[in-house]
Each structure stands twice: as structure tokens, then as C-alpha cells.
């Protein structure tokens, strides 16, 4: 798929509230170990929106990590079965 087409698909969800299904899909994609672009494609959101959403899923003390570490930080937390 062309980059422009991918960007358009991601923007089609811009401004829309995240659904529980999207949150579950987001977590599932993060757990599989795919990169940020693949996660964004999977939930049809921009990478900026995905990073912001992932950051909110982190514990408060980890939310200030750099943008390029957010997906890694959440993936580490999701390894703990008790992390919700």
C-alpha cells in the first residue's frame, strides 16, 4: 500500500473516540512486537495518536518516557499478566 493511502486510512479515525475494541486491538498489536507503524495501521490511527494512547496506558511514573520508548515501555509492562 502506498504511504499516502496508509496516511489517509489512519486519518480517517482522527478525532473519533477510542473504542474498547480499538484499545484491545492496540494492546494485542503491542504484545505481538510489531513496530509503531504497524500498530498505527492496525488501528487506523496516526502514530502520534497511538503514542498518546499508549502513554495513557503506562503507569504514571513512566508516562514521561521519550516517544520512541513508549511502545517498548508498555510492551515490558504487558509481560506481567497482572498488569491491567
PDB file with SEQRES, HELIX, SHEET and CRYST1 records, atoms N, CA, C and O in Angstrom:
SEQRES   1 A   84  UNK UNK UNK UNK UNK UNK UNK UNK UNK UNK UNK UNK UNK          
SEQRES   2 A   84  UNK UNK UNK UNK UNK UNK UNK UNK UNK UNK UNK UNK UNK          
SEQRES   3 A   84  UNK UNK UNK UNK UNK UNK UNK UNK UNK UNK UNK UNK UNK          
SEQRES   4 A   84  UNK UNK UNK UNK UNK UNK UNK UNK UNK UNK UNK UNK UNK          
SEQRES   5 A   84  UNK UNK UNK UNK UNK UNK UNK UNK UNK UNK UNK UNK UNK          
SEQRES   6 A   84  UNK UNK UNK UNK UNK UNK UNK UNK UNK UNK UNK UNK UNK          
SEQRES   7 A   84  UNK UNK UNK UNK UNK UNK                                      
HELIX    1 AA1 UNK A    3  UNK A   11  1                                   9    
HELIX    2 AA2 UNK A   20  UNK A   32  1                                  13    
HELIX    3 AA3 UNK A   36  UNK A   43  1                                   8    
HELIX    4 AA4 UNK A   47  UNK A   57  1                                  11    
HELIX    5 AA5 UNK A   60  UNK A   62  5                                   3    
HELIX    6 AA6 UNK A   67  UNK A   69  5                                   3    
HELIX    7 AA7 UNK A   70  UNK A   78  1                                   9    
CRYST1    1.000    1.000    1.000  90.00  90.00  90.00 P 1           1          
ATOM      1  N   UNK A   1       0.847  -1.165   0.000  1.00  0.00           N  
ATOM      2  CA  UNK A   1       0.000   0.000   0.000  1.00  0.00           C  
ATOM      3  C   UNK A   1       0.902   1.240   0.000  1.00  0.00           C  
ATOM      4  O   UNK A   1       1.933   1.265   0.672  1.00  0.00           O  
ATOM      5  N   UNK A   2       0.520   2.224  -0.728  1.00  0.00           N  
ATOM      6  CA  UNK A   2       1.294   3.456  -0.802  1.00  0.00           C  
ATOM      7  C   UNK A   2       1.236   4.218   0.512  1.00  0.00           C  
ATOM      8  O   UNK A   2       0.248   4.151   1.243  1.00  0.00           O  
ATOM      9  N   UNK A   3       2.317   4.945   0.800  1.00  0.00           N  
ATOM     10  CA  UNK A   3       2.369   5.724   2.037  1.00  0.00           C  
ATOM     11  C   UNK A   3       1.211   6.704   2.137  1.00  0.00           C  
ATOM     12  O   UNK A   3       0.642   6.882   3.215  1.00  0.00           O  
ATOM     13  N   UNK A   4       0.856   7.341   1.029  1.00  0.00           N  
ATOM     14  CA  UNK A   4      -0.249   8.307   1.047  1.00  0.00           C  
ATOM     15  C   UNK A   4      -1.574   7.624   1.390  1.00  0.00           C  
ATOM     16  O   UNK A   4      -2.386   8.180   2.129  1.00  0.00           O  
ATOM     17  N   UNK A   5      -1.791   6.441   0.864  1.00  0.00           N  
ATOM     18  CA  UNK A   5      -3.009   5.695   1.164  1.00  0.00           C  
ATOM     19  C   UNK A   5      -3.047   5.299   2.633  1.00  0.00           C  
ATOM     20  O   UNK A   5      -4.091   5.391   3.280  1.00  0.00           O  
ATOM     21  N   UNK A   6      -1.905   4.857   3.162  1.00  0.00           N  
ATOM     22  CA  UNK A   6      -1.832   4.488   4.579  1.00  0.00           C  
ATOM     23  C   UNK A   6      -2.130   5.699   5.445  1.00  0.00           C  
ATOM     24  O   UNK A   6      -2.874   5.599   6.421  1.00  0.00           O  
ATOM     25  N   UNK A   7      -1.556   6.838   5.098  1.00  0.00           N  
ATOM     26  CA  UNK A   7      -1.776   8.056   5.868  1.00  0.00           C  
ATOM     27  C   UNK A   7      -3.262   8.434   5.854  1.00  0.00           C  
ATOM     28  O   UNK A   7      -3.811   8.833   6.881  1.00  0.00           O  
ATOM     29  N   UNK A   8      -3.909   8.310   4.695  1.00  0.00           N  
ATOM     30  CA  UNK A   8      -5.325   8.641   4.593  1.00  0.00           C  
ATOM     31  C   UNK A   8      -6.163   7.705   5.463  1.00  0.00           C  
ATOM     32  O   UNK A   8      -7.065   8.159   6.167  1.00  0.00           O  
ATOM     33  N   UNK A   9      -5.874   6.406   5.419  1.00  0.00           N  
ATOM     34  CA  UNK A   9      -6.626   5.458   6.237  1.00  0.00           C  
ATOM     35  C   UNK A   9      -6.479   5.770   7.715  1.00  0.00           C  
ATOM     36  O   UNK A   9      -7.452   5.700   8.467  1.00  0.00           O  
ATOM     37  N   UNK A  10      -5.272   6.114   8.135  1.00  0.00           N  
ATOM     38  CA  UNK A  10      -5.041   6.456   9.534  1.00  0.00           C  
ATOM     39  C   UNK A  10      -5.824   7.705   9.919  1.00  0.00           C  
ATOM     40  O   UNK A  10      -6.401   7.769  11.005  1.00  0.00           O  
ATOM     41  N   UNK A  11      -5.845   8.693   9.036  1.00  0.00           N  
ATOM     42  CA  UNK A  11      -6.519   9.947   9.352  1.00  0.00           C  
ATOM     43  C   UNK A  11      -8.030   9.796   9.365  1.00  0.00           C  
ATOM     44  O   UNK A  11      -8.728  10.656   9.902  1.00  0.00           O  
ATOM     45  N   UNK A  12      -8.548   8.725   8.785  1.00  0.00           N  
ATOM     46  CA  UNK A  12      -9.995   8.540   8.742  1.00  0.00           C  
ATOM     47  C   UNK A  12     -10.595   8.390  10.137  1.00  0.00           C  
ATOM     48  O   UNK A  12     -11.799   8.584  10.303  1.00  0.00           O  
ATOM     49  N   UNK A  13      -9.790   8.050  11.141  1.00  0.00           N  
ATOM     50  CA  UNK A  13     -10.268   7.894  12.509  1.00  0.00           C  
ATOM     51  C   UNK A  13      -9.945   9.123  13.361  1.00  0.00           C  
ATOM     52  O   UNK A  13     -10.281   9.157  14.545  1.00  0.00           O  
ATOM     53  N   UNK A  14      -9.302  10.124  12.776  1.00  0.00           N  
ATOM     54  CA  UNK A  14      -8.900  11.314  13.515  1.00  0.00           C  
ATOM     55  C   UNK A  14     -10.101  11.965  14.188  1.00  0.00           C  
ATOM     56  O   UNK A  14     -11.140  12.183  13.564  1.00  0.00           O  
ATOM     57  N   UNK A  15      -9.941  12.271  15.463  1.00  0.00           N  
ATOM     58  CA  UNK A  15     -10.990  12.957  16.217  1.00  0.00           C  
ATOM     59  C   UNK A  15     -12.061  12.043  16.783  1.00  0.00           C  
ATOM     60  O   UNK A  15     -12.919  12.493  17.542  1.00  0.00           O  
ATOM     61  N   UNK A  16     -12.027  10.787  16.432  1.00  0.00           N  
ATOM     62  CA  UNK A  16     -13.029   9.848  16.924  1.00  0.00           C  
ATOM     63  C   UNK A  16     -12.563   9.248  18.252  1.00  0.00           C  
ATOM     64  O   UNK A  16     -11.372   9.017  18.459  1.00  0.00           O  
ATOM     65  N   UNK A  17     -13.505   9.006  19.128  1.00  0.00           N  
ATOM     66  CA  UNK A  17     -13.221   8.411  20.425  1.00  0.00           C  
ATOM     67  C   UNK A  17     -12.719   6.984  20.244  1.00  0.00           C  
ATOM     68  O   UNK A  17     -13.214   6.237  19.399  1.00  0.00           O  
ATOM     69  N   UNK A  18     -11.724   6.618  21.054  1.00  0.00           N  
ATOM     70  CA  UNK A  18     -11.214   5.251  21.030  1.00  0.00           C  
ATOM     71  C   UNK A  18     -12.271   4.325  21.631  1.00  0.00           C  
ATOM     72  O   UNK A  18     -12.833   4.617  22.686  1.00  0.00           O  
ATOM     73  N   UNK A  19     -12.534   3.223  20.961  1.00  0.00           N  
ATOM     74  CA  UNK A  19     -13.492   2.241  21.462  1.00  0.00           C  
ATOM     75  C   UNK A  19     -12.754   1.178  22.273  1.00  0.00           C  
ATOM     76  O   UNK A  19     -11.532   1.061  22.186  1.00  0.00           O  
ATOM     77  N   UNK A  20     -13.486   0.422  23.042  1.00  0.00           N  
ATOM     78  CA  UNK A  20     -12.895  -0.672  23.803  1.00  0.00           C  
ATOM     79  C   UNK A  20     -12.257  -1.688  22.858  1.00  0.00           C  
ATOM     80  O   UNK A  20     -11.191  -2.231  23.149  1.00  0.00           O  
ATOM     81  N   UNK A  21     -12.912  -1.939  21.730  1.00  0.00           N  
ATOM     82  CA  UNK A  21     -12.372  -2.867  20.735  1.00  0.00           C  
ATOM     83  C   UNK A  21     -11.036  -2.366  20.190  1.00  0.00           C  
ATOM     84  O   UNK A  21     -10.107  -3.153  20.004  1.00  0.00           O  
ATOM     85  N   UNK A  22     -10.937  -1.067  19.934  1.00  0.00           N  
ATOM     86  CA  UNK A  22      -9.675  -0.497  19.448  1.00  0.00           C  
ATOM     87  C   UNK A  22      -8.583  -0.606  20.507  1.00  0.00           C  
ATOM     88  O   UNK A  22      -7.433  -0.911  20.193  1.00  0.00           O  
ATOM     89  N   UNK A  23      -8.948  -0.357  21.758  1.00  0.00           N  
ATOM     90  CA  UNK A  23      -7.971  -0.486  22.841  1.00  0.00           C  
ATOM     91  C   UNK A  23      -7.461  -1.917  22.941  1.00  0.00           C  
ATOM     92  O   UNK A  23      -6.264  -2.137  23.126  1.00  0.00           O  
ATOM     93  N   UNK A  24      -8.356  -2.888  22.820  1.00  0.00           N  
ATOM     94  CA  UNK A  24      -7.964  -4.292  22.878  1.00  0.00           C  
ATOM     95  C   UNK A  24      -7.072  -4.654  21.695  1.00  0.00           C  
ATOM     96  O   UNK A  24      -6.086  -5.373  21.853  1.00  0.00           O  
ATOM     97  N   UNK A  25      -7.418  -4.158  20.519  1.00  0.00           N  
ATOM     98  CA  UNK A  25      -6.605  -4.408  19.318  1.00  0.00           C  
ATOM     99  C   UNK A  25      -5.231  -3.777  19.482  1.00  0.00           C  
ATOM    100  O   UNK A  25      -4.218  -4.378  19.124  1.00  0.00           O  
ATOM    101  N   UNK A  26      -5.196  -2.567  20.022  1.00  0.00           N  
ATOM    102  CA  UNK A  26      -3.945  -1.860  20.264  1.00  0.00           C  
ATOM    103  C   UNK A  26      -3.028  -2.676  21.173  1.00  0.00           C  
ATOM    104  O   UNK A  26      -1.850  -2.864  20.870  1.00  0.00           O  
ATOM    105  N   UNK A  27      -3.569  -3.151  22.271  1.00  0.00           N  
ATOM    106  CA  UNK A  27      -2.786  -3.959  23.216  1.00  0.00           C  
ATOM    107  C   UNK A  27      -2.325  -5.253  22.549  1.00  0.00           C  
ATOM    108  O   UNK A  27      -1.178  -5.663  22.727  1.00  0.00           O  
ATOM    109  N   UNK A  28      -3.188  -5.889  21.796  1.00  0.00           N  
ATOM    110  CA  UNK A  28      -2.821  -7.136  21.121  1.00  0.00           C  
ATOM    111  C   UNK A  28      -1.668  -6.896  20.141  1.00  0.00           C  
ATOM    112  O   UNK A  28      -0.741  -7.703  20.065  1.00  0.00           O  
ATOM    113  N   UNK A  29      -1.722  -5.802  19.399  1.00  0.00           N  
ATOM    114  CA  UNK A  29      -0.655  -5.485  18.448  1.00  0.00           C  
ATOM    115  C   UNK A  29       0.660  -5.190  19.164  1.00  0.00           C  
ATOM    116  O   UNK A  29       1.724  -5.624  18.722  1.00  0.00           O  
ATOM    117  N   UNK A  30       0.584  -4.457  20.259  1.00  0.00           N  
ATOM    118  CA  UNK A  30       1.793  -4.157  21.026  1.00  0.00           C  
ATOM    119  C   UNK A  30       2.412  -5.448  21.535  1.00  0.00           C  
ATOM    120  O   UNK A  30       3.629  -5.623  21.486  1.00  0.00           O  
ATOM    121  N   UNK A  31       1.582  -6.338  22.016  1.00  0.00           N  
ATOM    122  CA  UNK A  31       2.075  -7.621  22.545  1.00  0.00           C  
ATOM    123  C   UNK A  31       2.767  -8.466  21.481  1.00  0.00           C  
ATOM    124  O   UNK A  31       3.683  -9.225  21.801  1.00  0.00           O  
ATOM    125  N   UNK A  32       2.348  -8.350  20.225  1.00  0.00           N  
ATOM    126  CA  UNK A  32       2.962  -9.163  19.167  1.00  0.00           C  
ATOM    127  C   UNK A  32       4.361  -8.694  18.820  1.00  0.00           C  
ATOM    128  O   UNK A  32       5.123  -9.429  18.191  1.00  0.00           O  
ATOM    129  N   UNK A  33       4.711  -7.474  19.224  1.00  0.00           N  
ATOM    130  CA  UNK A  33       6.059  -6.981  18.974  1.00  0.00           C  
ATOM    131  C   UNK A  33       6.233  -6.222  17.677  1.00  0.00           C  
ATOM    132  O   UNK A  33       7.362  -5.927  17.286  1.00  0.00           O  
ATOM    133  N   UNK A  34       5.133  -5.895  16.993  1.00  0.00           N  
ATOM    134  CA  UNK A  34       5.256  -5.134  15.747  1.00  0.00           C  
ATOM    135  C   UNK A  34       5.671  -3.695  16.037  1.00  0.00           C  
ATOM    136  O   UNK A  34       5.567  -3.226  17.171  1.00  0.00           O  
ATOM    137  N   UNK A  35       6.136  -3.006  15.014  1.00  0.00           N  
ATOM    138  CA  UNK A  35       6.588  -1.628  15.205  1.00  0.00           C  
ATOM    139  C   UNK A  35       5.414  -0.650  15.241  1.00  0.00           C  
ATOM    140  O   UNK A  35       4.264  -1.023  15.007  1.00  0.00           O  
ATOM    141  N   UNK A  36       5.731   0.596  15.538  1.00  0.00           N  
ATOM    142  CA  UNK A  36       4.705   1.633  15.712  1.00  0.00           C  
ATOM    143  C   UNK A  36       3.865   1.829  14.461  1.00  0.00           C  
ATOM    144  O   UNK A  36       2.649   1.991  14.561  1.00  0.00           O  
ATOM    145  N   UNK A  37       4.482   1.818  13.286  1.00  0.00           N  
ATOM    146  CA  UNK A  37       3.715   1.988  12.048  1.00  0.00           C  
ATOM    147  C   UNK A  37       2.696   0.866  11.859  1.00  0.00           C  
ATOM    148  O   UNK A  37       1.567   1.112  11.435  1.00  0.00           O  
ATOM    149  N   UNK A  38       3.095  -0.355  12.172  1.00  0.00           N  
ATOM    150  CA  UNK A  38       2.178  -1.489  12.038  1.00  0.00           C  
ATOM    151  C   UNK A  38       1.032  -1.381  13.036  1.00  0.00           C  
ATOM    152  O   UNK A  38      -0.108  -1.716  12.716  1.00  0.00           O  
ATOM    153  N   UNK A  39       1.332  -0.917  14.239  1.00  0.00           N  
ATOM    154  CA  UNK A  39       0.277  -0.714  15.238  1.00  0.00           C  
ATOM    155  C   UNK A  39      -0.692   0.357  14.740  1.00  0.00           C  
ATOM    156  O   UNK A  39      -1.908   0.177  14.799  1.00  0.00           O  
ATOM    157  N   UNK A  40      -0.147   1.472  14.248  1.00  0.00           N  
ATOM    158  CA  UNK A  40      -0.992   2.555  13.746  1.00  0.00           C  
ATOM    159  C   UNK A  40      -1.871   2.081  12.596  1.00  0.00           C  
ATOM    160  O   UNK A  40      -3.054   2.415  12.538  1.00  0.00           O  
ATOM    161  N   UNK A  41      -1.296   1.305  11.682  1.00  0.00           N  
ATOM    162  CA  UNK A  41      -2.087   0.744  10.584  1.00  0.00           C  
ATOM    163  C   UNK A  41      -3.182  -0.172  11.108  1.00  0.00           C  
ATOM    164  O   UNK A  41      -4.306  -0.166  10.607  1.00  0.00           O  
ATOM    165  N   UNK A  42      -2.843  -0.956  12.120  1.00  0.00           N  
ATOM    166  CA  UNK A  42      -3.790  -1.928  12.664  1.00  0.00           C  
ATOM    167  C   UNK A  42      -5.000  -1.306  13.331  1.00  0.00           C  
ATOM    168  O   UNK A  42      -6.066  -1.919  13.378  1.00  0.00           O  
ATOM    169  N   UNK A  43      -4.848  -0.101  13.845  1.00  0.00           N  
ATOM    170  CA  UNK A  43      -5.982   0.573  14.492  1.00  0.00           C  
ATOM    171  C   UNK A  43      -6.453   1.782  13.692  1.00  0.00           C  
ATOM    172  O   UNK A  43      -7.329   2.523  14.138  1.00  0.00           O  
ATOM    173  N   UNK A  44      -5.876   1.978  12.519  1.00  0.00           N  
ATOM    174  CA  UNK A  44      -6.225   3.079  11.621  1.00  0.00           C  
ATOM    175  C   UNK A  44      -6.180   4.438  12.317  1.00  0.00           C  
ATOM    176  O   UNK A  44      -7.109   5.242  12.234  1.00  0.00           O  
ATOM    177  N   UNK A  45      -5.061   4.658  13.007  1.00  0.00           N  
ATOM    178  CA  UNK A  45      -4.825   5.920  13.696  1.00  0.00           C  
ATOM    179  C   UNK A  45      -3.434   6.413  13.330  1.00  0.00           C  
ATOM    180  O   UNK A  45      -2.598   5.644  12.856  1.00  0.00           O  
ATOM    181  N   UNK A  46      -3.194   7.691  13.549  1.00  0.00           N  
ATOM    182  CA  UNK A  46      -1.866   8.232  13.296  1.00  0.00           C  
ATOM    183  C   UNK A  46      -0.899   7.714  14.355  1.00  0.00           C  
ATOM    184  O   UNK A  46      -1.313   7.316  15.444  1.00  0.00           O  
ATOM    185  N   UNK A  47       0.376   7.723  14.032  1.00  0.00           N  
ATOM    186  CA  UNK A  47       1.371   7.286  15.007  1.00  0.00           C  
ATOM    187  C   UNK A  47       1.361   8.205  16.221  1.00  0.00           C  
ATOM    188  O   UNK A  47       1.585   7.748  17.341  1.00  0.00           O  
ATOM    189  N   UNK A  48       1.106   9.485  16.017  1.00  0.00           N  
ATOM    190  CA  UNK A  48       1.031  10.433  17.131  1.00  0.00           C  
ATOM    191  C   UNK A  48      -0.109  10.073  18.068  1.00  0.00           C  
ATOM    192  O   UNK A  48       0.049  10.108  19.288  1.00  0.00           O  
ATOM    193  N   UNK A  49      -1.250   9.729  17.503  1.00  0.00           N  
ATOM    194  CA  UNK A  49      -2.410   9.332  18.302  1.00  0.00           C  
ATOM    195  C   UNK A  49      -2.133   8.036  19.054  1.00  0.00           C  
ATOM    196  O   UNK A  49      -2.509   7.892  20.217  1.00  0.00           O  
ATOM    197  N   UNK A  50      -1.481   7.104  18.390  1.00  0.00           N  
ATOM    198  CA  UNK A  50      -1.164   5.820  19.026  1.00  0.00           C  
ATOM    199  C   UNK A  50      -0.201   6.026  20.188  1.00  0.00           C  
ATOM    200  O   UNK A  50      -0.400   5.457  21.262  1.00  0.00           O  
ATOM    201  N   UNK A  51       0.833   6.827  19.990  1.00  0.00           N  
ATOM    202  CA  UNK A  51       1.788   7.089  21.069  1.00  0.00           C  
ATOM    203  C   UNK A  51       1.074   7.724  22.255  1.00  0.00           C  
ATOM    204  O   UNK A  51       1.326   7.351  23.401  1.00  0.00           O  
ATOM    205  N   UNK A  52       0.188   8.677  21.994  1.00  0.00           N  
ATOM    206  CA  UNK A  52      -0.552   9.332  23.080  1.00  0.00           C  
ATOM    207  C   UNK A  52      -1.413   8.315  23.826  1.00  0.00           C  
ATOM    208  O   UNK A  52      -1.490   8.347  25.055  1.00  0.00           O  
ATOM    209  N   UNK A  53      -2.054   7.421  23.091  1.00  0.00           N  
ATOM    210  CA  UNK A  53      -2.909   6.411  23.725  1.00  0.00           C  
ATOM    211  C   UNK A  53      -2.077   5.423  24.535  1.00  0.00           C  
ATOM    212  O   UNK A  53      -2.445   5.067  25.654  1.00  0.00           O  
ATOM    213  N   UNK A  54      -0.965   4.984  23.976  1.00  0.00           N  
ATOM    214  CA  UNK A  54      -0.092   4.053  24.687  1.00  0.00           C  
ATOM    215  C   UNK A  54       0.451   4.689  25.959  1.00  0.00           C  
ATOM    216  O   UNK A  54       0.548   4.033  26.996  1.00  0.00           O  
ATOM    217  N   UNK A  55       0.800   5.956  25.877  1.00  0.00           N  
ATOM    218  CA  UNK A  55       1.333   6.672  27.043  1.00  0.00           C  
ATOM    219  C   UNK A  55       0.313   6.650  28.191  1.00  0.00           C  
ATOM    220  O   UNK A  55       0.690   6.505  29.353  1.00  0.00           O  
ATOM    221  N   UNK A  56      -0.975   6.795  27.862  1.00  0.00           N  
ATOM    222  CA  UNK A  56      -2.015   6.766  28.896  1.00  0.00           C  
ATOM    223  C   UNK A  56      -2.177   5.390  29.528  1.00  0.00           C  
ATOM    224  O   UNK A  56      -2.745   5.260  30.612  1.00  0.00           O  
ATOM    225  N   UNK A  57      -1.683   4.380  28.856  1.00  0.00           N  
ATOM    226  CA  UNK A  57      -1.770   3.022  29.390  1.00  0.00           C  
ATOM    227  C   UNK A  57      -0.615   2.690  30.324  1.00  0.00           C  
ATOM    228  O   UNK A  57      -0.633   1.665  31.005  1.00  0.00           O  
ATOM    229  N   UNK A  58       0.372   3.547  30.352  1.00  0.00           N  
ATOM    230  CA  UNK A  58       1.528   3.335  31.227  1.00  0.00           C  
ATOM    231  C   UNK A  58       1.241   3.813  32.642  1.00  0.00           C  
ATOM    232  O   UNK A  58       0.394   4.684  32.842  1.00  0.00           O  
ATOM    233  N   UNK A  59       1.933   3.253  33.622  1.00  0.00           N  
ATOM    234  CA  UNK A  59       1.810   3.785  34.986  1.00  0.00           C  
ATOM    235  C   UNK A  59       2.279   5.247  34.989  1.00  0.00           C  
ATOM    236  O   UNK A  59       3.130   5.637  34.190  1.00  0.00           O  
ATOM    237  N   UNK A  60       1.722   6.030  35.878  1.00  0.00           N  
ATOM    238  CA  UNK A  60       2.039   7.463  35.931  1.00  0.00           C  
ATOM    239  C   UNK A  60       3.539   7.745  35.945  1.00  0.00           C  
ATOM    240  O   UNK A  60       4.000   8.665  35.270  1.00  0.00           O  
ATOM    241  N   UNK A  61       4.286   6.981  36.692  1.00  0.00           N  
ATOM    242  CA  UNK A  61       5.718   7.252  36.820  1.00  0.00           C  
ATOM    243  C   UNK A  61       6.503   6.966  35.537  1.00  0.00           C  
ATOM    244  O   UNK A  61       7.673   7.339  35.448  1.00  0.00           O  
ATOM    245  N   UNK A  62       5.894   6.318  34.547  1.00  0.00           N  
ATOM    246  CA  UNK A  62       6.581   6.011  33.290  1.00  0.00           C  
ATOM    247  C   UNK A  62       6.051   6.806  32.105  1.00  0.00           C  
ATOM    248  O   UNK A  62       6.552   6.653  30.991  1.00  0.00           O  
ATOM    249  N   UNK A  63       5.069   7.634  32.317  1.00  0.00           N  
ATOM    250  CA  UNK A  63       4.455   8.358  31.210  1.00  0.00           C  
ATOM    251  C   UNK A  63       5.328   9.445  30.604  1.00  0.00           C  
ATOM    252  O   UNK A  63       5.019   9.962  29.530  1.00  0.00           O  
ATOM    253  N   UNK A  64       6.395   9.790  31.268  1.00  0.00           N  
ATOM    254  CA  UNK A  64       7.265  10.832  30.729  1.00  0.00           C  
ATOM    255  C   UNK A  64       8.403  10.268  29.884  1.00  0.00           C  
ATOM    256  O   UNK A  64       9.307  11.012  29.504  1.00  0.00           O  
ATOM    257  N   UNK A  65       8.379   8.982  29.586  1.00  0.00           N  
ATOM    258  CA  UNK A  65       9.448   8.404  28.776  1.00  0.00           C  
ATOM    259  C   UNK A  65       9.392   8.996  27.365  1.00  0.00           C  
ATOM    260  O   UNK A  65       8.333   9.439  26.920  1.00  0.00           O  
ATOM    261  N   UNK A  66      10.520   9.004  26.666  1.00  0.00           N  
ATOM    262  CA  UNK A  66      10.554   9.558  25.308  1.00  0.00           C  
ATOM    263  C   UNK A  66       9.588   8.831  24.370  1.00  0.00           C  
ATOM    264  O   UNK A  66       9.307   7.647  24.555  1.00  0.00           O  
ATOM    265  N   UNK A  67       9.090   9.536  23.379  1.00  0.00           N  
ATOM    266  CA  UNK A  67       8.114   8.964  22.447  1.00  0.00           C  
ATOM    267  C   UNK A  67       8.588   7.672  21.803  1.00  0.00           C  
ATOM    268  O   UNK A  67       7.799   6.749  21.601  1.00  0.00           O  
ATOM    269  N   UNK A  68       9.874   7.603  21.481  1.00  0.00           N  
ATOM    270  CA  UNK A  68      10.370   6.403  20.815  1.00  0.00           C  
ATOM    271  C   UNK A  68      10.512   5.212  21.761  1.00  0.00           C  
ATOM    272  O   UNK A  68      10.852   4.114  21.321  1.00  0.00           O  
ATOM    273  N   UNK A  69      10.258   5.413  23.042  1.00  0.00           N  
ATOM    274  CA  UNK A  69      10.343   4.335  24.034  1.00  0.00           C  
ATOM    275  C   UNK A  69       8.976   3.923  24.588  1.00  0.00           C  
ATOM    276  O   UNK A  69       8.888   2.954  25.342  1.00  0.00           O  
ATOM    277  N   UNK A  70       7.929   4.631  24.231  1.00  0.00           N  
ATOM    278  CA  UNK A  70       6.602   4.371  24.803  1.00  0.00           C  
ATOM    279  C   UNK A  70       6.123   2.955  24.488  1.00  0.00           C  
ATOM    280  O   UNK A  70       5.675   2.244  25.388  1.00  0.00           O  
ATOM    281  N   UNK A  71       6.209   2.547  23.249  1.00  0.00           N  
ATOM    282  CA  UNK A  71       5.728   1.211  22.872  1.00  0.00           C  
ATOM    283  C   UNK A  71       6.559   0.130  23.565  1.00  0.00           C  
ATOM    284  O   UNK A  71       6.022  -0.902  23.967  1.00  0.00           O  
ATOM    285  N   UNK A  72       7.848   0.359  23.703  1.00  0.00           N  
ATOM    286  CA  UNK A  72       8.725  -0.594  24.378  1.00  0.00           C  
ATOM    287  C   UNK A  72       8.382  -0.673  25.864  1.00  0.00           C  
ATOM    288  O   UNK A  72       8.327  -1.757  26.444  1.00  0.00           O  
ATOM    289  N   UNK A  73       8.152   0.486  26.468  1.00  0.00           N  
ATOM    290  CA  UNK A  73       7.809   0.525  27.895  1.00  0.00           C  
ATOM    291  C   UNK A  73       6.498  -0.214  28.159  1.00  0.00           C  
ATOM    292  O   UNK A  73       6.399  -0.991  29.109  1.00  0.00           O  
ATOM    293  N   UNK A  74       5.501   0.029  27.323  1.00  0.00           N  
ATOM    294  CA  UNK A  74       4.223  -0.652  27.528  1.00  0.00           C  
ATOM    295  C   UNK A  74       4.373  -2.153  27.287  1.00  0.00           C  
ATOM    296  O   UNK A  74       3.802  -2.962  28.020  1.00  0.00           O  
ATOM    297  N   UNK A  75       5.131  -2.521  26.273  1.00  0.00           N  
ATOM    298  CA  UNK A  75       5.346  -3.951  25.996  1.00  0.00           C  
ATOM    299  C   UNK A  75       5.977  -4.634  27.208  1.00  0.00           C  
ATOM    300  O   UNK A  75       5.618  -5.761  27.548  1.00  0.00           O  
ATOM    301  N   UNK A  76       6.910  -3.955  27.850  1.00  0.00           N  
ATOM    302  CA  UNK A  76       7.533  -4.516  29.061  1.00  0.00           C  
ATOM    303  C   UNK A  76       6.512  -4.715  30.168  1.00  0.00           C  
ATOM    304  O   UNK A  76       6.525  -5.744  30.843  1.00  0.00           O  
ATOM    305  N   UNK A  77       5.627  -3.745  30.365  1.00  0.00           N  
ATOM    306  CA  UNK A  77       4.597  -3.862  31.399  1.00  0.00           C  
ATOM    307  C   UNK A  77       3.592  -4.962  31.079  1.00  0.00           C  
ATOM    308  O   UNK A  77       3.103  -5.648  31.976  1.00  0.00           O  
ATOM    309  N   UNK A  78       3.288  -5.123  29.795  1.00  0.00           N  
ATOM    310  CA  UNK A  78       2.296  -6.123  29.401  1.00  0.00           C  
ATOM    311  C   UNK A  78       2.796  -7.551  29.552  1.00  0.00           C  
ATOM    312  O   UNK A  78       2.008  -8.494  29.476  1.00  0.00           O  
ATOM    313  N   UNK A  79       4.082  -7.719  29.764  1.00  0.00           N  
ATOM    314  CA  UNK A  79       4.605  -9.068  30.024  1.00  0.00           C  
ATOM    315  C   UNK A  79       4.115  -9.613  31.362  1.00  0.00           C  
ATOM    316  O   UNK A  79       4.054 -10.824  31.573  1.00  0.00           O  
ATOM    317  N   UNK A  80       3.770  -8.703  32.250  1.00  0.00           N  
ATOM    318  CA  UNK A  80       3.255  -9.085  33.577  1.00  0.00           C  
ATOM    319  C   UNK A  80       1.768  -9.393  33.430  1.00  0.00           C  
ATOM    320  O   UNK A  80       0.987  -8.494  33.117  1.00  0.00           O  
ATOM    321  N   UNK A  81       1.360 -10.637  33.648  1.00  0.00           N  
ATOM    322  CA  UNK A  81      -0.052 -11.000  33.477  1.00  0.00           C  
ATOM    323  C   UNK A  81      -0.996 -10.208  34.387  1.00  0.00           C  
ATOM    324  O   UNK A  81      -2.183 -10.082  34.087  1.00  0.00           O  
ATOM    325  N   UNK A  82      -0.478  -9.679  35.490  1.00  0.00           N  
ATOM    326  CA  UNK A  82      -1.327  -8.924  36.410  1.00  0.00           C  
ATOM    327  C   UNK A  82      -1.498  -7.471  35.989  1.00  0.00           C  
ATOM    328  O   UNK A  82      -2.313  -6.750  36.563  1.00  0.00           O  
ATOM    329  N   UNK A  83      -0.727  -7.033  34.981  1.00  0.00           N  
ATOM    330  CA  UNK A  83      -0.831  -5.638  34.539  1.00  0.00           C  
ATOM    331  C   UNK A  83      -2.118  -5.471  33.760  1.00  0.00           C  
ATOM    332  O   UNK A  83      -2.379  -6.204  32.806  1.00  0.00           O  
ATOM    333  N   UNK A  84      -2.906  -4.521  34.163  1.00  0.00           N  
ATOM    334  CA  UNK A  84      -4.196  -4.313  33.503  1.00  0.00           C  
ATOM    335  C   UNK A  84      -4.302  -2.917  32.989  1.00  0.00           C  
ATOM    336  O   UNK A  84      -5.320  -2.551  32.401  1.00  0.00           O  
TER     337      UNK A  84                                                      
END                                                                             
